[in-house]
Short mmCIF file of C-alpha atoms in Angstrom, two decimals:
data_model
loop_
_atom_site.label_atom_id
_atom_site.label_comp_id
_atom_site.label_asym_id
_atom_site.label_seq_id
_atom_site.Cartn_x
_atom_site.Cartn_y
_atom_site.Cartn_z
CA UNK Y 1 75.31 -259.35 84.16
CA UNK Y 2 76.94 -257.53 81.29
CA UNK Y 3 80.34 -258.96 80.42
CA UNK Y 4 83.02 -256.59 81.65
CA UNK Y 5 85.36 -257.30 78.75
CA UNK Y 6 82.79 -256.28 76.14
CA UNK Y 7 81.83 -252.87 74.81
CA UNK Y 8 78.35 -251.88 75.90
CA UNK Y 9 76.97 -248.75 74.28
CA UNK Y 10 74.25 -246.89 76.11
CA UNK Y 11 72.57 -243.58 76.62
CA UNK Y 12 71.64 -241.27 79.49
CA UNK Y 13 68.85 -238.74 78.97
CA UNK Y 14 68.56 -235.91 81.51
CA UNK Y 15 64.83 -235.23 81.74
CA UNK Y 16 65.42 -232.04 83.71
CA UNK Y 17 67.25 -230.62 80.68
CA UNK Y 18 64.87 -231.91 78.00
CA UNK Y 19 62.55 -229.17 76.68
CA UNK Y 20 60.51 -231.46 74.41
CA UNK Y 21 61.59 -229.56 71.29
CA UNK Y 22 61.68 -232.75 69.20
CA UNK Y 23 65.02 -231.98 67.54
CA UNK Y 24 66.18 -235.50 68.46
CA UNK Y 25 63.24 -237.05 66.60
CA UNK Y 26 63.83 -234.94 63.50
CA UNK Y 27 67.54 -235.74 63.49
CA UNK Y 28 66.75 -239.44 63.87
CA UNK Y 29 64.35 -239.37 60.90
CA UNK Y 30 66.86 -237.56 58.72
CA UNK Y 31 69.76 -239.83 59.66
CA UNK Y 32 67.85 -243.07 59.23
CA UNK Y 33 65.68 -242.29 56.19
CA UNK Y 34 62.35 -242.38 58.01
CA UNK Y 35 59.64 -240.96 55.76
CA UNK Y 36 56.51 -238.96 56.45
CA UNK Y 37 53.20 -240.65 55.67
CA UNK Y 38 50.14 -239.02 54.10
CA UNK Y 39 48.34 -239.08 57.48
CA UNK Y 40 50.71 -238.62 60.41
CA UNK Y 41 47.80 -238.06 62.80
CA UNK Y 42 47.37 -241.83 62.92
CA UNK Y 43 49.98 -242.55 65.59
CA UNK Y 44 49.29 -246.29 65.45
CA UNK Y 45 50.66 -246.40 61.90
CA UNK Y 46 53.14 -243.53 61.82
CA UNK Y 47 56.81 -244.34 62.40
CA UNK Y 48 59.07 -242.46 64.83
CA UNK Y 49 62.08 -244.36 66.10
CA UNK Y 50 62.54 -241.79 68.84
CA UNK Y 51 59.22 -240.59 70.20
CA UNK Y 52 58.94 -237.82 72.80
CA UNK Y 53 56.26 -238.33 75.44
CA UNK Y 54 54.89 -235.64 77.75
CA UNK Y 55 53.92 -236.32 81.36
CA UNK Y 56 52.81 -234.08 84.21
CA UNK Y 57 52.50 -234.32 87.95
CA UNK Y 58 48.70 -234.23 87.87
CA UNK Y 59 48.44 -231.04 89.88
CA UNK Y 60 46.52 -227.92 88.87
CA UNK Y 61 48.05 -224.50 88.23
CA UNK Y 62 50.25 -223.05 89.70
CA UNK Y 63 51.71 -226.35 90.97
CA UNK Y 64 51.71 -228.04 87.57
CA UNK Y 65 55.02 -229.53 86.43
CA UNK Y 66 55.72 -231.09 83.05
CA UNK Y 67 58.45 -233.44 81.89
CA UNK Y 68 59.31 -234.84 78.47
CA UNK Y 69 60.57 -238.39 77.94
CA UNK Y 70 62.37 -239.13 74.66
CA UNK Y 71 62.01 -242.86 74.06
CA UNK Y 72 64.33 -244.65 71.61
CA UNK Y 73 64.76 -248.44 71.55
CA UNK Y 74 66.03 -249.44 74.99
CA UNK Y 75 68.45 -252.04 73.57
CA UNK Y 76 67.58 -254.40 76.41
CA UNK Y 77 69.75 -257.24 77.51
CA UNK Y 78 67.14 -259.16 79.40
CA UNK Y 79 67.79 -261.41 82.37
CA UNK Y 80 67.94 -260.49 86.01
CA UNK Y 81 68.47 -256.82 86.74
CA UNK Y 82 70.21 -255.13 89.62
CA UNK Y 83 70.03 -251.86 91.42
CA UNK Y 84 69.71 -248.90 89.06
CA UNK Y 85 73.18 -247.73 88.07
CA UNK Y 86 74.89 -250.91 89.17
CA UNK Y 87 73.51 -253.60 86.89
CA UNK Y 88 76.38 -253.28 84.45
CA UNK Y 89 78.80 -254.43 87.12
CA UNK Y 90 76.98 -257.68 87.72
CA UNK Y 91 78.02 -260.98 86.22
CA UNK Y 92 76.76 -264.48 86.69
CA UNK Y 93 79.78 -266.84 86.81
CA UNK Y 94 77.57 -269.79 85.89
CA UNK Y 95 76.33 -268.21 82.66
CA UNK Y 96 78.71 -267.36 79.81
CA UNK Y 97 76.24 -265.76 77.43
CA UNK Y 98 74.11 -262.73 78.23
CA UNK Y 99 70.35 -263.10 78.19
CA UNK Y 100 68.45 -261.99 75.10
CA UNK Y 101 65.99 -259.08 74.94
CA UNK Y 102 62.30 -259.99 74.69
CA UNK Y 103 62.11 -259.04 71.00
CA UNK Y 104 65.08 -261.22 70.00
CA UNK Y 105 63.76 -264.28 71.78
CA UNK Y 106 60.43 -264.29 69.92
CA UNK Y 107 61.62 -263.56 66.37
CA UNK Y 108 61.17 -266.75 64.26
CA UNK Y 109 63.15 -265.36 61.32
CA UNK Y 110 66.26 -264.11 63.17
CA UNK Y 111 65.47 -260.69 61.78
CA UNK Y 112 66.39 -259.03 65.03
CA UNK Y 113 69.59 -259.93 66.84
CA UNK Y 114 71.68 -259.02 69.87
CA UNK Y 115 75.24 -257.97 69.06
CA UNK Y 116 77.47 -259.66 71.62
CA UNK Y 117 80.29 -257.22 70.88
CA UNK Y 118 78.41 -253.95 71.42
CA UNK Y 119 75.15 -254.85 73.16
CA UNK Y 120 73.17 -253.18 70.36
CA UNK Y 121 69.93 -254.86 69.28
CA UNK Y 122 69.87 -254.89 65.49
CA UNK Y 123 67.05 -255.16 62.97
CA UNK Y 124 67.47 -256.79 59.54
CA UNK Y 125 64.44 -255.79 57.41
CA UNK Y 126 65.27 -258.17 54.55
CA UNK Y 127 64.82 -261.14 56.92
CA UNK Y 128 61.63 -259.84 58.54
CA UNK Y 129 58.46 -261.73 57.63
CA UNK Y 130 56.14 -259.20 59.23
CA UNK Y 131 54.72 -261.46 61.94
CA UNK Y 132 55.07 -258.61 64.50
CA UNK Y 133 55.89 -260.93 67.39
CA UNK Y 134 58.68 -258.53 68.34
CA UNK Y 135 56.26 -255.61 68.37
CA UNK Y 136 54.05 -257.46 70.82
CA UNK Y 137 57.00 -258.52 72.99
CA UNK Y 138 58.52 -255.04 73.36
CA UNK Y 139 57.22 -253.47 76.58
CA UNK Y 140 58.40 -250.01 75.48
CA UNK Y 141 56.47 -249.85 72.17
CA UNK Y 142 59.75 -249.00 70.48
CA UNK Y 143 59.16 -251.13 67.37
CA UNK Y 144 57.15 -250.06 64.34
CA UNK Y 145 55.52 -251.99 61.54
CA UNK Y 146 55.58 -250.54 58.03
CA UNK Y 147 51.95 -250.54 56.94
CA UNK Y 148 52.66 -248.49 53.84
CA UNK Y 149 55.40 -247.71 51.37
CA UNK Y 150 56.74 -244.27 52.21
CA UNK Y 151 55.40 -241.69 49.73
CA UNK Y 152 58.71 -239.96 49.08
CA UNK Y 153 58.03 -236.65 47.29
CA UNK Y 154 59.57 -236.28 43.85
CA UNK Y 155 63.28 -235.59 44.09
CA UNK Y 156 63.66 -236.32 47.80
CA UNK Y 157 65.11 -239.86 47.40
CA UNK Y 158 68.27 -238.20 46.07
CA UNK Y 159 68.70 -236.56 49.47
CA UNK Y 160 68.44 -239.79 51.46
CA UNK Y 161 71.37 -241.06 53.49
CA UNK Y 162 73.34 -243.63 51.46
CA UNK Y 163 74.33 -245.45 54.65
CA UNK Y 164 70.83 -246.60 55.67
CA UNK Y 165 68.51 -248.57 53.39
CA UNK Y 166 64.89 -247.33 53.28
CA UNK Y 167 62.60 -250.06 54.56
CA UNK Y 168 59.87 -251.65 52.50
CA UNK Y 169 56.19 -252.18 53.37
CA UNK Y 170 55.46 -255.21 55.57
CA UNK Y 171 58.52 -255.21 57.83
CA UNK Y 172 59.36 -253.99 61.33
CA UNK Y 173 61.92 -251.29 62.03
CA UNK Y 174 63.36 -249.52 65.06
CA UNK Y 175 66.21 -247.44 66.53
CA UNK Y 176 69.66 -248.96 65.98
CA UNK Y 177 71.73 -246.44 67.97
CA UNK Y 178 72.78 -245.18 64.48
CA UNK Y 179 74.86 -248.32 64.03
CA UNK Y 180 76.04 -247.09 60.61
CA UNK Y 181 77.93 -244.36 62.45
CA UNK Y 182 79.70 -246.98 64.57
CA UNK Y 183 80.68 -248.87 61.43
CA UNK Y 184 82.20 -245.72 59.91
CA UNK Y 185 84.04 -244.86 63.14
CA UNK Y 186 85.36 -248.40 63.45
CA UNK Y 187 86.58 -248.43 59.83
CA UNK Y 188 88.35 -245.11 60.33
CA UNK Y 189 89.97 -246.40 63.51
CA UNK Y 190 91.20 -249.50 61.69
CA UNK Y 191 92.82 -247.39 58.98
CA UNK Y 192 94.38 -245.04 61.53
CA UNK Y 193 95.51 -247.90 63.75
CA UNK Y 194 93.64 -246.44 66.72
CA UNK Y 195 90.51 -247.19 68.73
CA UNK Y 196 87.02 -245.72 68.47
CA UNK Y 197 86.99 -242.72 70.79
CA UNK Y 198 84.03 -241.42 72.76
CA UNK Y 199 83.27 -238.59 70.31
CA UNK Y 200 84.03 -240.68 67.23
CA UNK Y 201 80.71 -242.48 67.60
CA UNK Y 202 77.72 -240.41 68.63
CA UNK Y 203 74.09 -240.93 67.66
CA UNK Y 204 72.26 -238.32 65.57
CA UNK Y 205 69.85 -237.50 68.41
CA UNK Y 206 72.74 -236.85 70.78
CA UNK Y 207 74.37 -234.40 68.40
CA UNK Y 208 71.10 -232.62 67.62
CA UNK Y 209 69.90 -232.05 71.19
CA UNK Y 210 70.22 -228.27 71.76
CA UNK Y 211 70.09 -228.54 75.55
CA UNK Y 212 72.65 -231.32 75.88
CA UNK Y 213 70.13 -233.62 77.53
CA UNK Y 214 71.33 -236.76 75.73
CA UNK Y 215 74.70 -238.35 76.49
CA UNK Y 216 75.94 -241.39 74.58
CA UNK Y 217 78.97 -243.63 75.03
CA UNK Y 218 80.29 -246.85 76.51
CA UNK Y 219 78.58 -247.71 79.78
CA UNK Y 220 81.50 -249.74 81.11
CA UNK Y 221 84.30 -247.35 80.12
CA UNK Y 222 85.26 -245.18 83.13
CA UNK Y 223 86.55 -242.50 80.76
CA UNK Y 224 83.17 -242.01 79.13
CA UNK Y 225 80.65 -239.55 80.55
CA UNK Y 226 77.76 -242.02 80.51
CA UNK Y 227 79.68 -244.31 82.86
CA UNK Y 228 79.78 -241.57 85.48
CA UNK Y 229 76.18 -240.45 84.92
CA UNK Y 230 74.59 -243.86 85.49
CA UNK Y 231 76.10 -243.98 88.96
CA UNK Y 232 74.04 -240.97 90.04
CA UNK Y 233 71.34 -241.51 92.64
CA UNK Y 234 68.94 -239.71 90.30
CA UNK Y 235 69.45 -242.18 87.44
CA UNK Y 236 66.80 -244.76 86.62
CA UNK Y 237 65.47 -246.90 83.79
CA UNK Y 238 61.95 -247.29 82.45
CA UNK Y 239 59.90 -250.24 83.72
CA UNK Y 240 62.76 -251.41 85.89
CA UNK Y 241 60.57 -254.06 87.51
CA UNK Y 242 60.32 -256.00 84.22
CA UNK Y 243 64.02 -256.93 84.40
CA UNK Y 244 64.60 -256.12 80.74
CA UNK Y 245 67.92 -254.50 81.70
CA UNK Y 246 67.81 -251.66 79.13
CA UNK Y 247 70.88 -249.64 78.15
CA UNK Y 248 69.00 -246.34 78.03
CA UNK Y 249 69.06 -244.54 81.36
CA UNK Y 250 67.19 -241.45 82.46
CA UNK Y 251 68.01 -238.79 85.03
CA UNK Y 252 65.76 -236.51 87.04
CA UNK Y 253 65.98 -234.91 90.45
CA UNK Y 254 62.18 -234.79 90.57
CA UNK Y 255 60.80 -237.72 92.54
CA UNK Y 256 57.41 -237.76 90.79
CA UNK Y 257 59.15 -238.22 87.43
CA UNK Y 258 61.15 -241.19 88.68
CA UNK Y 259 58.06 -242.68 90.28
CA UNK Y 260 56.05 -242.52 87.04
CA UNK Y 261 58.85 -244.39 85.27
CA UNK Y 262 58.22 -247.47 87.44
CA UNK Y 263 61.73 -247.67 88.79
CA UNK Y 264 60.69 -248.30 92.34
CA UNK Y 265 62.10 -251.83 92.41
CA UNK Y 266 62.64 -251.79 96.16
CA UNK Y 267 59.06 -250.79 96.76
CA UNK Y 268 57.78 -253.56 94.51
CA UNK Y 269 59.89 -256.17 96.31
CA UNK Y 270 58.59 -255.04 99.68
CA UNK Y 271 55.01 -255.24 98.47
CA UNK Y 272 55.59 -258.71 96.99
CA UNK Y 273 57.22 -259.91 100.21
CA UNK Y 274 54.37 -258.52 102.29
CA UNK Y 275 51.81 -260.15 100.00
CA UNK Y 276 53.59 -263.52 100.18
CA UNK Y 277 53.91 -263.40 103.96
CA UNK Y 278 50.55 -261.94 104.91
CA UNK Y 279 48.39 -263.28 102.15
CA UNK Y 280 46.93 -259.84 101.42
#
């Protein structure tokens, strides 16, 4: 149901290439001025916009297999989803506006918003009142509440990125697809009289990944690599059955990895139909 005439930025992460090195997380923290707390062992309170999870197939050695799942904000659209890899082609002629992500719908302060031009879900800390409704609504746990002021070591604030404001205590923050990079690329294109090219706007995590597991671009642009990747039979999205319609896709040729990501929409529909018909 994404509008075909709009730009829709998205990401494809190849889990078979990901080594779990964490370079994407470090690059994200450096790019977006995410600080390190006194106690980072408390994962409930620590902040990592792009967290890397480790899963395994549950088998003992020598059949053990491991996969790593980098998880940024999914930049959901919401609404009814389609088959994996085809949802971006779907449109509802009766509805002009796209549906809102779960986090946008519940925010009473309009501190998080859905950009109709790019499909990016933004976060405006200065509007946030700290109610954390969005944190509760996000099924991917991709939003973080600032419990503390970041204890920047002496001298380090001078090394912070001037393009991203450090957040204060008491507000929610999250991945923005490095929107500041899009703003710079768009300004440069306006001056040059051109358009923003595929490589003109890339997220920090994409550039930092040493194995090339992360691909970023416009999902609906046939000239962009992500457009081709999401059509693969091995592409899926996390928690597909929730119909959040995220713009972050994953790839893996390993069936057990895809199964753990809850992308078996067809299987769920069959089970629901059987339950409705048989009463079991």
